[in-house]
mmCIF file of C-alpha atoms in Angstrom:
data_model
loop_
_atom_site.group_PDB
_atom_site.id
_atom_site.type_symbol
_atom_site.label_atom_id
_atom_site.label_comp_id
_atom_site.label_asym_id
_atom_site.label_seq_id
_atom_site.Cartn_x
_atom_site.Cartn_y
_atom_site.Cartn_z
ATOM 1 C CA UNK R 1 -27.696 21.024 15.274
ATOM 2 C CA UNK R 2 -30.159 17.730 15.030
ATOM 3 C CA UNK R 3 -28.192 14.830 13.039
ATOM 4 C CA UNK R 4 -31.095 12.579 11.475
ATOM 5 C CA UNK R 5 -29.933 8.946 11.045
ATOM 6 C CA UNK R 6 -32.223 7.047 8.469
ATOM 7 C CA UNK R 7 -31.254 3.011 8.150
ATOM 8 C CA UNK R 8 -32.893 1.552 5.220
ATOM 9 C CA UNK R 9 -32.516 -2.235 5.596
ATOM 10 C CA UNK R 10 -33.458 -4.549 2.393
ATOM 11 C CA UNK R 11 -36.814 -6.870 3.165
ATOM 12 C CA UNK R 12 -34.894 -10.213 2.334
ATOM 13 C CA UNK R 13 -32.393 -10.111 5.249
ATOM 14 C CA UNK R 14 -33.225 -12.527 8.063
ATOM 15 C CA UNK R 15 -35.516 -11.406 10.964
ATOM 16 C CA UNK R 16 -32.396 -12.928 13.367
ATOM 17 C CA UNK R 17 -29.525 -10.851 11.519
ATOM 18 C CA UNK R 18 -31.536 -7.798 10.605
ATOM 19 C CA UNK R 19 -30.852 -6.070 14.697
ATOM 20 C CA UNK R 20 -27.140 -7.232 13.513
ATOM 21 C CA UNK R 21 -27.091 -5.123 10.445
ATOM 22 C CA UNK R 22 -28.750 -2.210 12.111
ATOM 23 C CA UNK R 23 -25.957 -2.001 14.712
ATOM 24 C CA UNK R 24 -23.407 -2.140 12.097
ATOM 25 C CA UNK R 25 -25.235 0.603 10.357
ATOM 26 C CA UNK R 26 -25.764 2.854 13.443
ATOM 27 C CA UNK R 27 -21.887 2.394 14.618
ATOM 28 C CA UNK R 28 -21.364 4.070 10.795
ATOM 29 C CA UNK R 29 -23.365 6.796 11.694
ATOM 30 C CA UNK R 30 -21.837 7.282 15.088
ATOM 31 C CA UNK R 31 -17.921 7.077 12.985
ATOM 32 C CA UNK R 32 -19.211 9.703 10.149
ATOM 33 C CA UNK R 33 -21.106 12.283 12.386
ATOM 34 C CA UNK R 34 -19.515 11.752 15.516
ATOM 35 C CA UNK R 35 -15.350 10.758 14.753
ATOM 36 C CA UNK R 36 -13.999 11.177 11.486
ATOM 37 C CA UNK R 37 -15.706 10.700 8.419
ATOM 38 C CA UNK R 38 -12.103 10.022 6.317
ATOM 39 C CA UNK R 39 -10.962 6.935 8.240
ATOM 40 C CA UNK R 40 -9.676 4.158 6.995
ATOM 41 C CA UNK R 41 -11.615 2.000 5.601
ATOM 42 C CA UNK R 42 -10.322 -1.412 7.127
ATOM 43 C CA UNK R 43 -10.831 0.797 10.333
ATOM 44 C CA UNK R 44 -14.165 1.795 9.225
ATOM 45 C CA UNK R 45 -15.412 -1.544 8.504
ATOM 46 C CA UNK R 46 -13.650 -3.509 10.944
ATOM 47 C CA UNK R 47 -15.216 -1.821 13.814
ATOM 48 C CA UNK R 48 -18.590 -1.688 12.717
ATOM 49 C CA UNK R 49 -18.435 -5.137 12.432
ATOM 50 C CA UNK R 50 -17.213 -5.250 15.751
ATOM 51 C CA UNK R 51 -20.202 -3.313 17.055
ATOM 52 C CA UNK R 52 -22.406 -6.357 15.990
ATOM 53 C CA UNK R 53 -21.045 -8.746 18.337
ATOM 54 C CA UNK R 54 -21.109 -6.012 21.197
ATOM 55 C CA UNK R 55 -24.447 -5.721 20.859
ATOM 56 C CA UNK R 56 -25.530 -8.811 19.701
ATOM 57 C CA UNK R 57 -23.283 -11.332 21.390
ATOM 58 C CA UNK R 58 -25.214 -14.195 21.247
ATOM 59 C CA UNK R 59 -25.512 -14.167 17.299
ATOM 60 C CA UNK R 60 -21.930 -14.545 16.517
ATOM 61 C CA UNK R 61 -22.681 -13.487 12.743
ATOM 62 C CA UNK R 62 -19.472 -11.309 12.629
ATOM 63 C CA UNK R 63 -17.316 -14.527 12.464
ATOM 64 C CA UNK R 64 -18.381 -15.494 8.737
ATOM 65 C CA UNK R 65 -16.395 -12.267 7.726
ATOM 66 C CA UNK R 66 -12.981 -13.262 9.674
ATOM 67 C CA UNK R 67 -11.865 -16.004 6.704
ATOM 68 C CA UNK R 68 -11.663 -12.994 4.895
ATOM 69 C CA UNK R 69 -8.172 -12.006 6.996
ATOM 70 C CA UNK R 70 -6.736 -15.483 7.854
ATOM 71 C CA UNK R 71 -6.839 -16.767 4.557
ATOM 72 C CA UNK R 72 -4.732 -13.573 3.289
ATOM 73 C CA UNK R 73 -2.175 -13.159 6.504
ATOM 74 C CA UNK R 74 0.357 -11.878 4.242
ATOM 75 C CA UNK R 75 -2.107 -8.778 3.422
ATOM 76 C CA UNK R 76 -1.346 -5.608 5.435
ATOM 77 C CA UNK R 77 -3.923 -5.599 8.606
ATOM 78 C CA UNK R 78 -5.129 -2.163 6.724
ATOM 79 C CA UNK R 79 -5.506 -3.896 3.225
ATOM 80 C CA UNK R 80 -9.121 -3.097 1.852
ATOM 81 C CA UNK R 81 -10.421 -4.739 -1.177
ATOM 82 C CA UNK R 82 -14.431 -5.561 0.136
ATOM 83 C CA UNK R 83 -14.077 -8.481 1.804
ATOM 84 C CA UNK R 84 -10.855 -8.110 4.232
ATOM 85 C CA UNK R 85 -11.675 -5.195 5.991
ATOM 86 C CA UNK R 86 -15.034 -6.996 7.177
ATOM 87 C CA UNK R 87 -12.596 -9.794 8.261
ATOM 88 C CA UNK R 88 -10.039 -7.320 9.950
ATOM 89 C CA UNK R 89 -13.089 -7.161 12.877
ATOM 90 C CA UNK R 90 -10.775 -9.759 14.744
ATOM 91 C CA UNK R 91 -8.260 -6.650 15.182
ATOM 92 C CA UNK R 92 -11.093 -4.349 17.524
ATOM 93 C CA UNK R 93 -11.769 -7.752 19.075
ATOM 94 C CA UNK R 94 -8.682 -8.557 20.747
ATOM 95 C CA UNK R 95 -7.996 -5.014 21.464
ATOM 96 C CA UNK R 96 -11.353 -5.129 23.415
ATOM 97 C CA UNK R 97 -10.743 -8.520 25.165
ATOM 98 C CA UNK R 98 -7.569 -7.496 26.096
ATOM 99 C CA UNK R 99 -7.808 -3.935 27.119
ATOM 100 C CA UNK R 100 -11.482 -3.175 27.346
ATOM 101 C CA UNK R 101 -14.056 -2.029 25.430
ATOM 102 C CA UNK R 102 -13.570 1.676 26.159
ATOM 103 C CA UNK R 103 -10.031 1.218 24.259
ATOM 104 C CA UNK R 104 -12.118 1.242 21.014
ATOM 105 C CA UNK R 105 -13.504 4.499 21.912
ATOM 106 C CA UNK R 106 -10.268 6.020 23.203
ATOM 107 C CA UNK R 107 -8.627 5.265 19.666
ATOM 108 C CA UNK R 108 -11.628 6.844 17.388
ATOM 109 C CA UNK R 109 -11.283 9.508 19.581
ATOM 110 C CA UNK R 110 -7.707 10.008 18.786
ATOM 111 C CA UNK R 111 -9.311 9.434 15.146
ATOM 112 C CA UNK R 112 -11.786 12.322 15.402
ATOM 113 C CA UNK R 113 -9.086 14.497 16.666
ATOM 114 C CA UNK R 114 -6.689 14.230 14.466
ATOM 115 C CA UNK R 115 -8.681 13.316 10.817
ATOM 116 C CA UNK R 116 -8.179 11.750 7.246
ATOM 117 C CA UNK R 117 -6.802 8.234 8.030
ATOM 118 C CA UNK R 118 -4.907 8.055 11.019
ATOM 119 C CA UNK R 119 -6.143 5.300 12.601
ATOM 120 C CA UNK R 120 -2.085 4.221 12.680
ATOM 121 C CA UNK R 121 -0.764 6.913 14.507
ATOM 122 C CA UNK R 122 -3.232 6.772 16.961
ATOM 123 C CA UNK R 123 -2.949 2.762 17.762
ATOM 124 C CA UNK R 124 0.763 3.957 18.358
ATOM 125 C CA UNK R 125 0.058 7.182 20.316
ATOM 126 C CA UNK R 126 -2.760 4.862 22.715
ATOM 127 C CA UNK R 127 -0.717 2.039 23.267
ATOM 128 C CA UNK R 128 0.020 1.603 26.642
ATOM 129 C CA UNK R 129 3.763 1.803 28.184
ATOM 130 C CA UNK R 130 6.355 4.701 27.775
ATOM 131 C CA UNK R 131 7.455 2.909 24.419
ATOM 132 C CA UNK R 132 4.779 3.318 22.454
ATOM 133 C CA UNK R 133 6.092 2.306 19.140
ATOM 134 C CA UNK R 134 7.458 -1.087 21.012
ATOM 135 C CA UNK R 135 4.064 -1.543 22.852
ATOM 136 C CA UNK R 136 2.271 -1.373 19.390
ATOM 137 C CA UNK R 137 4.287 -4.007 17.476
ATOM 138 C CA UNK R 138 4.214 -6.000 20.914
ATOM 139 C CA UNK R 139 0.366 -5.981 20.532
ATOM 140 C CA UNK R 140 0.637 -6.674 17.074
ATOM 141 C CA UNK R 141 2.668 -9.967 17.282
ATOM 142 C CA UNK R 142 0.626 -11.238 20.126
ATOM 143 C CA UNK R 143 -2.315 -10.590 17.509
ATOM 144 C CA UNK R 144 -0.163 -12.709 14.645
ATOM 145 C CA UNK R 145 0.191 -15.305 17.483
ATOM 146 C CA UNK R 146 -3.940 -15.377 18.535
ATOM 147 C CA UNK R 147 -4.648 -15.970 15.100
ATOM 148 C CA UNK R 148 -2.843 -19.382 15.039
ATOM 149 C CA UNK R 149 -3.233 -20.191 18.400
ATOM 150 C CA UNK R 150 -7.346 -18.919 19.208
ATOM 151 C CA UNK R 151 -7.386 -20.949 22.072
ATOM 152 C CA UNK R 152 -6.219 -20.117 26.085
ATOM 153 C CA UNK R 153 -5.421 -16.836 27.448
ATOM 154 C CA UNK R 154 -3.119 -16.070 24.194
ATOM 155 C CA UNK R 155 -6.483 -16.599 21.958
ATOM 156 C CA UNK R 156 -10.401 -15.290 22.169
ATOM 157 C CA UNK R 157 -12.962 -15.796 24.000
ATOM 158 C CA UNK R 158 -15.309 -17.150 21.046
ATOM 159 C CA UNK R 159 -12.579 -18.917 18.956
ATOM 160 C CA UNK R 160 -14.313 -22.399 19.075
ATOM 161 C CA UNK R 161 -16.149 -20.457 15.988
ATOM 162 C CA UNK R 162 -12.816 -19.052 14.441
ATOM 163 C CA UNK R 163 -11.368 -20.630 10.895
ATOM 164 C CA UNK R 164 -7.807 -21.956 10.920
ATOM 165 C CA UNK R 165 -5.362 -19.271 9.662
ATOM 166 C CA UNK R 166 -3.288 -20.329 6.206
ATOM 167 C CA UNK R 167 -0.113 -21.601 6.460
ATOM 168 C CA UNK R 168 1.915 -20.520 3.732
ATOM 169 C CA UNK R 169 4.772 -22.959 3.452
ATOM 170 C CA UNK R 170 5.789 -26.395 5.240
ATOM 171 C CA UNK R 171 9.005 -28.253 5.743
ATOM 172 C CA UNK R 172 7.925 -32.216 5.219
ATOM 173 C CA UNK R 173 9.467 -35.529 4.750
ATOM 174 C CA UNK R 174 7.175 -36.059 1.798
ATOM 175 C CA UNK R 175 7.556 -34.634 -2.212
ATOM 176 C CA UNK R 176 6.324 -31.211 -2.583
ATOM 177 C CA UNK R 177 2.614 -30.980 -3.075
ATOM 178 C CA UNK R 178 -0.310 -28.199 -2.607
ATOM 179 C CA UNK R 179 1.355 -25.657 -0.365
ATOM 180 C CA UNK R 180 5.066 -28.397 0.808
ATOM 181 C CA UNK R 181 8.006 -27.240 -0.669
ATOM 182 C CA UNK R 182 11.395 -27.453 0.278
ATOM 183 C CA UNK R 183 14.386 -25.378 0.523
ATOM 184 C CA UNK R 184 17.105 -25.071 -2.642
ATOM 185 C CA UNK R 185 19.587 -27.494 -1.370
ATOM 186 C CA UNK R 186 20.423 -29.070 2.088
ATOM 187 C CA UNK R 187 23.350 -26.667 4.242
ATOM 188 C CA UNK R 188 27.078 -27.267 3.379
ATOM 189 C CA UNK R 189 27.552 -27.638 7.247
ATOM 190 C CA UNK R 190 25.745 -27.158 10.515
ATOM 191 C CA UNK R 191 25.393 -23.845 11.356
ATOM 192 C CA UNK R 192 25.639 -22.785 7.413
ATOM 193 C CA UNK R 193 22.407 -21.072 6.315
ATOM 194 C CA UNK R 194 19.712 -22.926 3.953
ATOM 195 C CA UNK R 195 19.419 -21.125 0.765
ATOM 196 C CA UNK R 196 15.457 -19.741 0.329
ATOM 197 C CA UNK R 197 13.675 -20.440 -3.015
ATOM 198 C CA UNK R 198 13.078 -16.541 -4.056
ATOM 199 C CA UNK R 199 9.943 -15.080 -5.773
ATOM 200 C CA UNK R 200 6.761 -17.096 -5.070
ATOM 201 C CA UNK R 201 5.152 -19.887 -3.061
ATOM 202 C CA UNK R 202 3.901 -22.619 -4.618
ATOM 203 C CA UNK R 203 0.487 -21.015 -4.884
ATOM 204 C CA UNK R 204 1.670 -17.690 -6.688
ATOM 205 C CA UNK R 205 2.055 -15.237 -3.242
ATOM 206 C CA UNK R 206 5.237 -13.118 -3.038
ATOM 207 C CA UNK R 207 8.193 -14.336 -0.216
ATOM 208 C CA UNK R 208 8.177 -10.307 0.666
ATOM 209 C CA UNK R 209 5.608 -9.552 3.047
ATOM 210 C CA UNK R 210 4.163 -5.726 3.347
ATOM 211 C CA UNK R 211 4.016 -3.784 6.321
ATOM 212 C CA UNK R 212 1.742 -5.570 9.545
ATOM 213 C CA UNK R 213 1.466 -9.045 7.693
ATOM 214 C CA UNK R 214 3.152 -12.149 8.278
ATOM 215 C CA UNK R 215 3.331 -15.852 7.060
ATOM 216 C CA UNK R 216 2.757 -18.947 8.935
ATOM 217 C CA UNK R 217 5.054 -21.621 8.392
ATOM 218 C CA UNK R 218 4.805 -25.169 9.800
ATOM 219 C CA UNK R 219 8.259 -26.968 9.954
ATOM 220 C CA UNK R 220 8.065 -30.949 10.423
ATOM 221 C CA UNK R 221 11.113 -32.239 11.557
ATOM 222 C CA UNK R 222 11.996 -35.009 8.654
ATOM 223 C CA UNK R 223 12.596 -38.944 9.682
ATOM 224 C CA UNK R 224 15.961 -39.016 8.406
ATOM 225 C CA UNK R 225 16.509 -36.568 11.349
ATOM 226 C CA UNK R 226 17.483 -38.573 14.479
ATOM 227 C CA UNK R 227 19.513 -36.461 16.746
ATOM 228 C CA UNK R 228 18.836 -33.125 18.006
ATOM 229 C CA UNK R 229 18.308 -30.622 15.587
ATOM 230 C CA UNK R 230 18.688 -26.671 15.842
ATOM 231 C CA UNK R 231 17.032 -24.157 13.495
ATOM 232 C CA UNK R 232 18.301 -20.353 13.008
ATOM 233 C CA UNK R 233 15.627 -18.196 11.193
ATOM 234 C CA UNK R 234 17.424 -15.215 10.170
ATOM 235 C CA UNK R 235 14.845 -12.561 8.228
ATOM 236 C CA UNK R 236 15.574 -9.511 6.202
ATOM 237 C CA UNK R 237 14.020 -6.307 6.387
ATOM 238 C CA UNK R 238 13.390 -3.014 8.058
ATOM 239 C CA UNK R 239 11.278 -4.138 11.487
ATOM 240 C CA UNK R 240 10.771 -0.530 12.188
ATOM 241 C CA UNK R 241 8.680 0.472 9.756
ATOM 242 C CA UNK R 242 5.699 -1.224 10.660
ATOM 243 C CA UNK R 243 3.439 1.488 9.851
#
């Protein structure tokens, strides 16, 4: 059996980007005819884009899509709506600076063993360690923590290029404003918790985050704060069930 791959690309597409696109486009031919067909699509998308920069390094276009995730960090890492996957490419990248390129193989591998979508279970079942549950939500909070930091050993290699992730909420001495906003009421004692404002930050998201999201929060100590100050962050939920 001969599988015939036919790229059509559209004339107005720059002469510079158009060996891009063609990678991207090939990479989908390689998932569909060579893995699995049914995968995700943030998956899908994510490492086609991926591909791009592999093969084109030096053209970097893949890093106009990434906005895409860090302006939405509390979207699930597998949310799909047109534009995010594109921007989950930064998920394939640090799995390839940090583990190799070959790891993106191994996992669509896994993918075109097991079919339909289950991209998940195989980051979990290729994760390295005995613990493989614990070694993928490792990886994935080193990947929350790249995304705000870029820089160092912690970031990417091409971060200079990388937007600024959104922080959702900050703690400042100043009257609430864009995306400042305080707590209820101060604590009846040290130690006592700070009640949360429930529902919605100032710009309309939901408190609750989904499954592999998270929210960035700046806290600024305020100037009426002197002495040495201690903060306890206590969070509810079910850490478990990350996918």
């Amino acid at each position: 059996m001969i599988n015939v791959v036919r790229i059509h690309l559209d004339n107005d597409i720059p002469i510079q980007l158009r060996g891009v696109f063609v990678a991207h486009e090939f990479f989908h031919a390689v998932q569909f005819t060579g893995y699995d067909p049914g995968e995700a699509e943030w998956w899908i998308e994510g490492t086609a884009v991926w591909m791009e920069d592999e093969v084109y390094d030096d053209v970097n276009n893949y890093v106009g899509y990434i906005h895409h995730f860090t302006d939405c960090p509390e979207w699930s890492l597998d949310n799909s709506n047109s534009d995010h996957e594109y921007g989950a490419v930064i998920f394939p990248k640090l799995i390839s600076e940090r583990r190799g390129v070959g790891q993106i193989r191994v996992i669509w591998q896994g993918c075109g063993v097991q079919q339909d979508n289950s991209v998940m279970k195989v980051l979990v079942e290729t994760s390295p360690g005995l613990d493989k549950l614990k070694s993928f939500q490792d990886f994935f909070k080193s990947f929350v923590c790249a995304n705000y930091i870029k820089t160092g050993v912690d970031g990417y290699e091409e971060e200079a290029d990388y937007p600024e992730v959104h922080i959702e909420q900050r703690y400042n001495t100043v009257p609430p404003n864009n995306n400042q906003h305080y707590a209820n009421r101060p604590p009846d004692n040290i130690g006592s918790p700070v009640p949360w404002e429930e529902g919605n930050f100032p710009n309309g998201s939901p408190i609750w985050l989904p499954h592999l999201a998270c929210h960035y929060i700046r806290v600024v100590k305020p100037v009426q704060i002197d002495d040495r100050t201690m903060l306890y962050f206590n969070f509810e939920g079910d850490g478990e069930k990350l996918i």
